[in-house]
Protein backbone atom coordinates (compact mmCIF):
# COMPACT_ATOMS: atom_id res chain seq x y z
CA UNK A 1 0.00 0.00 0.00
CA UNK A 2 2.69 2.46 -1.06
CA UNK A 3 0.22 4.86 -2.67
CA UNK A 4 0.08 8.30 -1.14
CA UNK A 5 -3.22 8.17 0.66
CA UNK A 6 -4.45 10.87 3.05
CA UNK A 7 -2.65 9.29 6.01
CA UNK A 8 0.68 9.22 4.19
CA UNK A 9 0.16 12.77 2.96
CA UNK A 10 -0.54 13.95 6.52
CA UNK A 11 2.66 12.29 7.76
CA UNK A 12 4.71 13.78 4.90
CA UNK A 13 3.37 17.26 5.62
CA UNK A 14 4.12 16.88 9.34
CA UNK A 15 7.65 15.64 8.65
CA UNK A 16 8.38 18.52 6.28
CA UNK A 17 7.10 21.00 8.88
CA UNK A 18 9.43 19.49 11.48
CA UNK A 19 12.37 19.98 9.13
CA UNK A 20 11.61 23.69 8.56
CA UNK A 21 13.99 25.98 10.52
CA UNK A 22 11.17 28.25 11.70
CA UNK A 23 9.33 25.27 13.21
CA UNK A 24 12.43 23.61 14.69
CA UNK A 25 13.32 26.77 16.59
CA UNK A 26 9.87 27.10 18.22
CA UNK A 27 9.18 24.69 21.12
CA UNK A 28 5.41 25.14 20.80
CA UNK A 29 5.39 24.27 17.09
CA UNK A 30 7.66 21.25 17.56
CA UNK A 31 5.65 20.07 20.55
CA UNK A 32 2.42 20.26 18.56
CA UNK A 33 3.84 17.69 16.11
CA UNK A 34 5.29 15.20 18.63
CA UNK A 35 3.37 12.39 20.26
CA UNK A 36 3.45 12.47 24.10
CA UNK A 37 5.45 9.18 24.03
CA UNK A 38 7.84 10.32 21.28
CA UNK A 39 11.37 8.98 21.25
CA UNK A 40 14.25 8.99 18.79
CA UNK A 41 17.52 7.22 18.16
CA UNK A 42 19.48 10.07 16.60
CA UNK A 43 22.19 9.94 13.97
CA UNK A 44 24.61 10.79 16.80
CA UNK A 45 23.66 7.56 18.58
CA UNK A 46 21.88 9.48 21.33
CA UNK A 47 18.44 8.46 22.58
CA UNK A 48 16.04 11.42 22.75
CA UNK A 49 12.69 11.73 24.45
CA UNK A 50 10.09 14.38 23.71
CA UNK A 51 11.29 16.94 26.27
CA UNK A 52 14.98 16.58 25.39
CA UNK A 53 14.50 16.97 21.63
CA UNK A 54 12.26 20.03 22.09
CA UNK A 55 14.86 21.64 24.39
CA UNK A 56 17.76 20.82 22.06
CA UNK A 57 16.04 22.19 18.97
CA UNK A 58 15.06 25.38 20.82
CA UNK A 59 18.72 25.91 21.82
CA UNK A 60 19.98 25.65 18.23
CA UNK A 61 21.56 28.86 16.93
CA UNK A 62 20.57 30.62 13.70
CA UNK A 63 23.77 29.42 12.02
CA UNK A 64 22.72 25.84 12.72
CA UNK A 65 19.23 26.29 11.28
CA UNK A 66 20.22 26.15 7.61
CA UNK A 67 17.53 24.42 5.53
CA UNK A 68 17.57 20.63 5.49
CA UNK A 69 17.55 19.11 1.99
CA UNK A 70 15.18 16.14 1.72
CA UNK A 71 15.25 13.44 -0.96
CA UNK A 72 13.75 10.03 -1.69
CA UNK A 73 10.83 10.42 0.71
CA UNK A 74 8.47 7.46 0.64
CA UNK A 75 5.60 6.56 2.88
CA UNK A 76 3.51 3.52 3.58
CA UNK A 77 0.51 2.99 5.83
CA UNK A 78 1.36 0.10 8.15
CA UNK A 79 -2.00 0.09 9.96
CA UNK A 80 -5.08 2.33 9.95
CA UNK A 81 -3.45 4.70 12.46
CA UNK A 82 0.26 4.19 11.66
CA UNK A 83 2.42 5.49 8.80
CA UNK A 84 6.12 4.90 8.19
CA UNK A 85 8.19 7.43 6.27
CA UNK A 86 11.71 6.82 4.95
CA UNK A 87 13.86 9.51 3.38
CA UNK A 88 17.35 10.98 3.18
CA UNK A 89 18.52 14.36 4.43
CA UNK A 90 21.55 16.50 3.77
CA UNK A 91 22.40 19.29 6.21
CA UNK A 92 25.68 21.12 6.69
CA UNK A 93 27.53 18.42 4.73
CA UNK A 94 26.05 15.54 6.73
CA UNK A 95 23.91 12.88 5.04
CA UNK A 96 21.43 10.79 7.04
CA UNK A 97 18.98 8.00 6.18
CA UNK A 98 15.81 8.75 8.16
CA UNK A 99 12.88 6.63 9.24
CA UNK A 100 9.88 7.82 11.21
CA UNK A 101 6.59 6.47 12.49
CA UNK A 102 3.56 8.73 12.60
CA UNK A 103 0.52 7.75 14.72
CA UNK A 104 -2.93 9.18 14.38
CA UNK A 105 -3.83 10.58 17.76
CA UNK A 106 -7.16 12.31 17.35
CA UNK A 107 -7.54 14.76 15.87
CA UNK A 108 -4.16 14.71 14.06
CA UNK A 109 -1.09 12.73 13.08
CA UNK A 110 1.88 12.97 15.48
CA UNK A 111 5.47 11.81 15.23
CA UNK A 112 5.82 8.80 17.51
CA UNK A 113 9.30 7.45 16.69
CA UNK A 114 12.27 8.58 14.62
CA UNK A 115 15.66 7.11 13.76
CA UNK A 116 18.55 8.55 11.76
CA UNK A 117 21.59 6.71 10.39
CA UNK A 118 24.51 8.66 8.86
CA UNK A 119 25.76 7.58 5.45
CA UNK A 120 28.34 8.58 2.87
CA UNK A 121 26.86 9.54 -0.52
CA UNK A 122 27.76 6.99 -3.17
CA UNK A 123 28.15 4.26 -0.53
CA UNK A 124 24.46 3.98 0.24
mmCIF file with all atom_site columns, C-alpha atoms in Angstrom:
data_model
loop_
_atom_site.group_PDB
_atom_site.id
_atom_site.type_symbol
_atom_site.label_atom_id
_atom_site.label_alt_id
_atom_site.label_comp_id
_atom_site.label_asym_id
_atom_site.label_entity_id
_atom_site.label_seq_id
_atom_site.pdbx_PDB_ins_code
_atom_site.Cartn_x
_atom_site.Cartn_y
_atom_site.Cartn_z
_atom_site.occupancy
_atom_site.B_iso_or_equiv
_atom_site.pdbx_formal_charge
_atom_site.auth_seq_id
_atom_site.auth_comp_id
_atom_site.auth_asym_id
_atom_site.auth_atom_id
_atom_site.pdbx_PDB_model_num
ATOM 1   C CA . UNK A 1 1   ? 0.000  0.000  0.000  1.00 0.00 ? 1   UNK A CA 1
ATOM 2   C CA . UNK A 1 2   ? 2.689  2.457  -1.056 1.00 0.00 ? 2   UNK A CA 1
ATOM 3   C CA . UNK A 1 3   ? 0.221  4.864  -2.672 1.00 0.00 ? 3   UNK A CA 1
ATOM 4   C CA . UNK A 1 4   ? 0.075  8.303  -1.137 1.00 0.00 ? 4   UNK A CA 1
ATOM 5   C CA . UNK A 1 5   ? -3.220 8.170  0.657  1.00 0.00 ? 5   UNK A CA 1
ATOM 6   C CA . UNK A 1 6   ? -4.447 10.866 3.052  1.00 0.00 ? 6   UNK A CA 1
ATOM 7   C CA . UNK A 1 7   ? -2.649 9.287  6.010  1.00 0.00 ? 7   UNK A CA 1
ATOM 8   C CA . UNK A 1 8   ? 0.679  9.218  4.191  1.00 0.00 ? 8   UNK A CA 1
ATOM 9   C CA . UNK A 1 9   ? 0.163  12.774 2.962  1.00 0.00 ? 9   UNK A CA 1
ATOM 10  C CA . UNK A 1 10  ? -0.535 13.951 6.523  1.00 0.00 ? 10  UNK A CA 1
ATOM 11  C CA . UNK A 1 11  ? 2.661  12.290 7.757  1.00 0.00 ? 11  UNK A CA 1
ATOM 12  C CA . UNK A 1 12  ? 4.712  13.785 4.899  1.00 0.00 ? 12  UNK A CA 1
ATOM 13  C CA . UNK A 1 13  ? 3.370  17.263 5.623  1.00 0.00 ? 13  UNK A CA 1
ATOM 14  C CA . UNK A 1 14  ? 4.115  16.876 9.336  1.00 0.00 ? 14  UNK A CA 1
ATOM 15  C CA . UNK A 1 15  ? 7.647  15.644 8.651  1.00 0.00 ? 15  UNK A CA 1
ATOM 16  C CA . UNK A 1 16  ? 8.380  18.521 6.276  1.00 0.00 ? 16  UNK A CA 1
ATOM 17  C CA . UNK A 1 17  ? 7.099  20.996 8.878  1.00 0.00 ? 17  UNK A CA 1
ATOM 18  C CA . UNK A 1 18  ? 9.431  19.492 11.483 1.00 0.00 ? 18  UNK A CA 1
ATOM 19  C CA . UNK A 1 19  ? 12.368 19.983 9.130  1.00 0.00 ? 19  UNK A CA 1
ATOM 20  C CA . UNK A 1 20  ? 11.608 23.688 8.564  1.00 0.00 ? 20  UNK A CA 1
ATOM 21  C CA . UNK A 1 21  ? 13.992 25.976 10.519 1.00 0.00 ? 21  UNK A CA 1
ATOM 22  C CA . UNK A 1 22  ? 11.169 28.252 11.697 1.00 0.00 ? 22  UNK A CA 1
ATOM 23  C CA . UNK A 1 23  ? 9.326  25.267 13.211 1.00 0.00 ? 23  UNK A CA 1
ATOM 24  C CA . UNK A 1 24  ? 12.425 23.609 14.689 1.00 0.00 ? 24  UNK A CA 1
ATOM 25  C CA . UNK A 1 25  ? 13.320 26.773 16.592 1.00 0.00 ? 25  UNK A CA 1
ATOM 26  C CA . UNK A 1 26  ? 9.874  27.097 18.223 1.00 0.00 ? 26  UNK A CA 1
ATOM 27  C CA . UNK A 1 27  ? 9.182  24.694 21.117 1.00 0.00 ? 27  UNK A CA 1
ATOM 28  C CA . UNK A 1 28  ? 5.412  25.137 20.801 1.00 0.00 ? 28  UNK A CA 1
ATOM 29  C CA . UNK A 1 29  ? 5.395  24.273 17.090 1.00 0.00 ? 29  UNK A CA 1
ATOM 30  C CA . UNK A 1 30  ? 7.658  21.248 17.557 1.00 0.00 ? 30  UNK A CA 1
ATOM 31  C CA . UNK A 1 31  ? 5.652  20.066 20.551 1.00 0.00 ? 31  UNK A CA 1
ATOM 32  C CA . UNK A 1 32  ? 2.420  20.261 18.561 1.00 0.00 ? 32  UNK A CA 1
ATOM 33  C CA . UNK A 1 33  ? 3.838  17.693 16.114 1.00 0.00 ? 33  UNK A CA 1
ATOM 34  C CA . UNK A 1 34  ? 5.292  15.205 18.625 1.00 0.00 ? 34  UNK A CA 1
ATOM 35  C CA . UNK A 1 35  ? 3.367  12.391 20.259 1.00 0.00 ? 35  UNK A CA 1
ATOM 36  C CA . UNK A 1 36  ? 3.449  12.467 24.101 1.00 0.00 ? 36  UNK A CA 1
ATOM 37  C CA . UNK A 1 37  ? 5.447  9.181  24.025 1.00 0.00 ? 37  UNK A CA 1
ATOM 38  C CA . UNK A 1 38  ? 7.840  10.316 21.275 1.00 0.00 ? 38  UNK A CA 1
ATOM 39  C CA . UNK A 1 39  ? 11.374 8.983  21.250 1.00 0.00 ? 39  UNK A CA 1
ATOM 40  C CA . UNK A 1 40  ? 14.253 8.989  18.791 1.00 0.00 ? 40  UNK A CA 1
ATOM 41  C CA . UNK A 1 41  ? 17.518 7.220  18.155 1.00 0.00 ? 41  UNK A CA 1
ATOM 42  C CA . UNK A 1 42  ? 19.480 10.071 16.603 1.00 0.00 ? 42  UNK A CA 1
ATOM 43  C CA . UNK A 1 43  ? 22.192 9.936  13.965 1.00 0.00 ? 43  UNK A CA 1
ATOM 44  C CA . UNK A 1 44  ? 24.612 10.786 16.798 1.00 0.00 ? 44  UNK A CA 1
ATOM 45  C CA . UNK A 1 45  ? 23.662 7.565  18.584 1.00 0.00 ? 45  UNK A CA 1
ATOM 46  C CA . UNK A 1 46  ? 21.885 9.477  21.331 1.00 0.00 ? 46  UNK A CA 1
ATOM 47  C CA . UNK A 1 47  ? 18.441 8.457  22.579 1.00 0.00 ? 47  UNK A CA 1
ATOM 48  C CA . UNK A 1 48  ? 16.043 11.421 22.754 1.00 0.00 ? 48  UNK A CA 1
ATOM 49  C CA . UNK A 1 49  ? 12.693 11.725 24.450 1.00 0.00 ? 49  UNK A CA 1
ATOM 50  C CA . UNK A 1 50  ? 10.089 14.379 23.710 1.00 0.00 ? 50  UNK A CA 1
ATOM 51  C CA . UNK A 1 51  ? 11.293 16.936 26.271 1.00 0.00 ? 51  UNK A CA 1
ATOM 52  C CA . UNK A 1 52  ? 14.975 16.584 25.393 1.00 0.00 ? 52  UNK A CA 1
ATOM 53  C CA . UNK A 1 53  ? 14.498 16.975 21.627 1.00 0.00 ? 53  UNK A CA 1
ATOM 54  C CA . UNK A 1 54  ? 12.263 20.035 22.091 1.00 0.00 ? 54  UNK A CA 1
ATOM 55  C CA . UNK A 1 55  ? 14.865 21.637 24.386 1.00 0.00 ? 55  UNK A CA 1
ATOM 56  C CA . UNK A 1 56  ? 17.760 20.816 22.060 1.00 0.00 ? 56  UNK A CA 1
ATOM 57  C CA . UNK A 1 57  ? 16.036 22.191 18.966 1.00 0.00 ? 57  UNK A CA 1
ATOM 58  C CA . UNK A 1 58  ? 15.062 25.384 20.823 1.00 0.00 ? 58  UNK A CA 1
ATOM 59  C CA . UNK A 1 59  ? 18.720 25.909 21.818 1.00 0.00 ? 59  UNK A CA 1
ATOM 60  C CA . UNK A 1 60  ? 19.980 25.651 18.226 1.00 0.00 ? 60  UNK A CA 1
ATOM 61  C CA . UNK A 1 61  ? 21.560 28.856 16.926 1.00 0.00 ? 61  UNK A CA 1
ATOM 62  C CA . UNK A 1 62  ? 20.571 30.616 13.699 1.00 0.00 ? 62  UNK A CA 1
ATOM 63  C CA . UNK A 1 63  ? 23.774 29.417 12.017 1.00 0.00 ? 63  UNK A CA 1
ATOM 64  C CA . UNK A 1 64  ? 22.725 25.835 12.719 1.00 0.00 ? 64  UNK A CA 1
ATOM 65  C CA . UNK A 1 65  ? 19.234 26.288 11.276 1.00 0.00 ? 65  UNK A CA 1
ATOM 66  C CA . UNK A 1 66  ? 20.216 26.145 7.613  1.00 0.00 ? 66  UNK A CA 1
ATOM 67  C CA . UNK A 1 67  ? 17.534 24.422 5.531  1.00 0.00 ? 67  UNK A CA 1
ATOM 68  C CA . UNK A 1 68  ? 17.569 20.632 5.488  1.00 0.00 ? 68  UNK A CA 1
ATOM 69  C CA . UNK A 1 69  ? 17.545 19.110 1.987  1.00 0.00 ? 69  UNK A CA 1
ATOM 70  C CA . UNK A 1 70  ? 15.180 16.139 1.723  1.00 0.00 ? 70  UNK A CA 1
ATOM 71  C CA . UNK A 1 71  ? 15.250 13.442 -0.956 1.00 0.00 ? 71  UNK A CA 1
ATOM 72  C CA . UNK A 1 72  ? 13.752 10.027 -1.692 1.00 0.00 ? 72  UNK A CA 1
ATOM 73  C CA . UNK A 1 73  ? 10.826 10.422 0.715  1.00 0.00 ? 73  UNK A CA 1
ATOM 74  C CA . UNK A 1 74  ? 8.467  7.460  0.637  1.00 0.00 ? 74  UNK A CA 1
ATOM 75  C CA . UNK A 1 75  ? 5.597  6.561  2.883  1.00 0.00 ? 75  UNK A CA 1
ATOM 76  C CA . UNK A 1 76  ? 3.509  3.518  3.575  1.00 0.00 ? 76  UNK A CA 1
ATOM 77  C CA . UNK A 1 77  ? 0.511  2.991  5.832  1.00 0.00 ? 77  UNK A CA 1
ATOM 78  C CA . UNK A 1 78  ? 1.362  0.097  8.150  1.00 0.00 ? 78  UNK A CA 1
ATOM 79  C CA . UNK A 1 79  ? -1.997 0.089  9.956  1.00 0.00 ? 79  UNK A CA 1
ATOM 80  C CA . UNK A 1 80  ? -5.080 2.330  9.953  1.00 0.00 ? 80  UNK A CA 1
ATOM 81  C CA . UNK A 1 81  ? -3.452 4.700  12.464 1.00 0.00 ? 81  UNK A CA 1
ATOM 82  C CA . UNK A 1 82  ? 0.257  4.189  11.660 1.00 0.00 ? 82  UNK A CA 1
ATOM 83  C CA . UNK A 1 83  ? 2.422  5.486  8.796  1.00 0.00 ? 83  UNK A CA 1
ATOM 84  C CA . UNK A 1 84  ? 6.124  4.904  8.193  1.00 0.00 ? 84  UNK A CA 1
ATOM 85  C CA . UNK A 1 85  ? 8.194  7.428  6.270  1.00 0.00 ? 85  UNK A CA 1
ATOM 86  C CA . UNK A 1 86  ? 11.710 6.825  4.953  1.00 0.00 ? 86  UNK A CA 1
ATOM 87  C CA . UNK A 1 87  ? 13.861 9.510  3.377  1.00 0.00 ? 87  UNK A CA 1
ATOM 88  C CA . UNK A 1 88  ? 17.349 10.980 3.177  1.00 0.00 ? 88  UNK A CA 1
ATOM 89  C CA . UNK A 1 89  ? 18.516 14.359 4.431  1.00 0.00 ? 89  UNK A CA 1
ATOM 90  C CA . UNK A 1 90  ? 21.548 16.500 3.765  1.00 0.00 ? 90  UNK A CA 1
ATOM 91  C CA . UNK A 1 91  ? 22.396 19.288 6.206  1.00 0.00 ? 91  UNK A CA 1
ATOM 92  C CA . UNK A 1 92  ? 25.676 21.125 6.694  1.00 0.00 ? 92  UNK A CA 1
ATOM 93  C CA . UNK A 1 93  ? 27.526 18.421 4.727  1.00 0.00 ? 93  UNK A CA 1
ATOM 94  C CA . UNK A 1 94  ? 26.054 15.537 6.729  1.00 0.00 ? 94  UNK A CA 1
ATOM 95  C CA . UNK A 1 95  ? 23.907 12.884 5.044  1.00 0.00 ? 95  UNK A CA 1
ATOM 96  C CA . UNK A 1 96  ? 21.431 10.785 7.035  1.00 0.00 ? 96  UNK A CA 1
ATOM 97  C CA . UNK A 1 97  ? 18.984 8.002  6.180  1.00 0.00 ? 97  UNK A CA 1
ATOM 98  C CA . UNK A 1 98  ? 15.808 8.752  8.162  1.00 0.00 ? 98  UNK A CA 1
ATOM 99  C CA . UNK A 1 99  ? 12.876 6.631  9.241  1.00 0.00 ? 99  UNK A CA 1
ATOM 100 C CA . UNK A 1 100 ? 9.881  7.822  11.211 1.00 0.00 ? 100 UNK A CA 1
ATOM 101 C CA . UNK A 1 101 ? 6.585  6.471  12.490 1.00 0.00 ? 101 UNK A CA 1
ATOM 102 C CA . UNK A 1 102 ? 3.555  8.734  12.604 1.00 0.00 ? 102 UNK A CA 1
ATOM 103 C CA . UNK A 1 103 ? 0.523  7.746  14.721 1.00 0.00 ? 103 UNK A CA 1
ATOM 104 C CA . UNK A 1 104 ? -2.928 9.176  14.376 1.00 0.00 ? 104 UNK A CA 1
ATOM 105 C CA . UNK A 1 105 ? -3.832 10.579 17.760 1.00 0.00 ? 105 UNK A CA 1
ATOM 106 C CA . UNK A 1 106 ? -7.162 12.308 17.352 1.00 0.00 ? 106 UNK A CA 1
ATOM 107 C CA . UNK A 1 107 ? -7.543 14.756 15.866 1.00 0.00 ? 107 UNK A CA 1
ATOM 108 C CA . UNK A 1 108 ? -4.160 14.707 14.064 1.00 0.00 ? 108 UNK A CA 1
ATOM 109 C CA . UNK A 1 109 ? -1.094 12.728 13.077 1.00 0.00 ? 109 UNK A CA 1
ATOM 110 C CA . UNK A 1 110 ? 1.877  12.974 15.481 1.00 0.00 ? 110 UNK A CA 1
ATOM 111 C CA . UNK A 1 111 ? 5.472  11.810 15.226 1.00 0.00 ? 111 UNK A CA 1
ATOM 112 C CA . UNK A 1 112 ? 5.817  8.799  17.511 1.00 0.00 ? 112 UNK A CA 1
ATOM 113 C CA . UNK A 1 113 ? 9.297  7.447  16.686 1.00 0.00 ? 113 UNK A CA 1
ATOM 114 C CA . UNK A 1 114 ? 12.273 8.579  14.624 1.00 0.00 ? 114 UNK A CA 1
ATOM 115 C CA . UNK A 1 115 ? 15.661 7.110  13.761 1.00 0.00 ? 115 UNK A CA 1
ATOM 116 C CA . UNK A 1 116 ? 18.555 8.549  11.758 1.00 0.00 ? 116 UNK A CA 1
ATOM 117 C CA . UNK A 1 117 ? 21.594 6.707  10.390 1.00 0.00 ? 117 UNK A CA 1
ATOM 118 C CA . UNK A 1 118 ? 24.507 8.656  8.862  1.00 0.00 ? 118 UNK A CA 1
ATOM 119 C CA . UNK A 1 119 ? 25.762 7.578  5.448  1.00 0.00 ? 119 UNK A CA 1
ATOM 120 C CA . UNK A 1 120 ? 28.337 8.583  2.874  1.00 0.00 ? 120 UNK A CA 1
ATOM 121 C CA . UNK A 1 121 ? 26.858 9.543  -0.519 1.00 0.00 ? 121 UNK A CA 1
ATOM 122 C CA . UNK A 1 122 ? 27.759 6.988  -3.168 1.00 0.00 ? 122 UNK A CA 1
ATOM 123 C CA . UNK A 1 123 ? 28.148 4.263  -0.530 1.00 0.00 ? 123 UNK A CA 1
ATOM 124 C CA . UNK A 1 124 ? 24.457 3.977  0.241  1.00 0.00 ? 124 UNK A CA 1
#
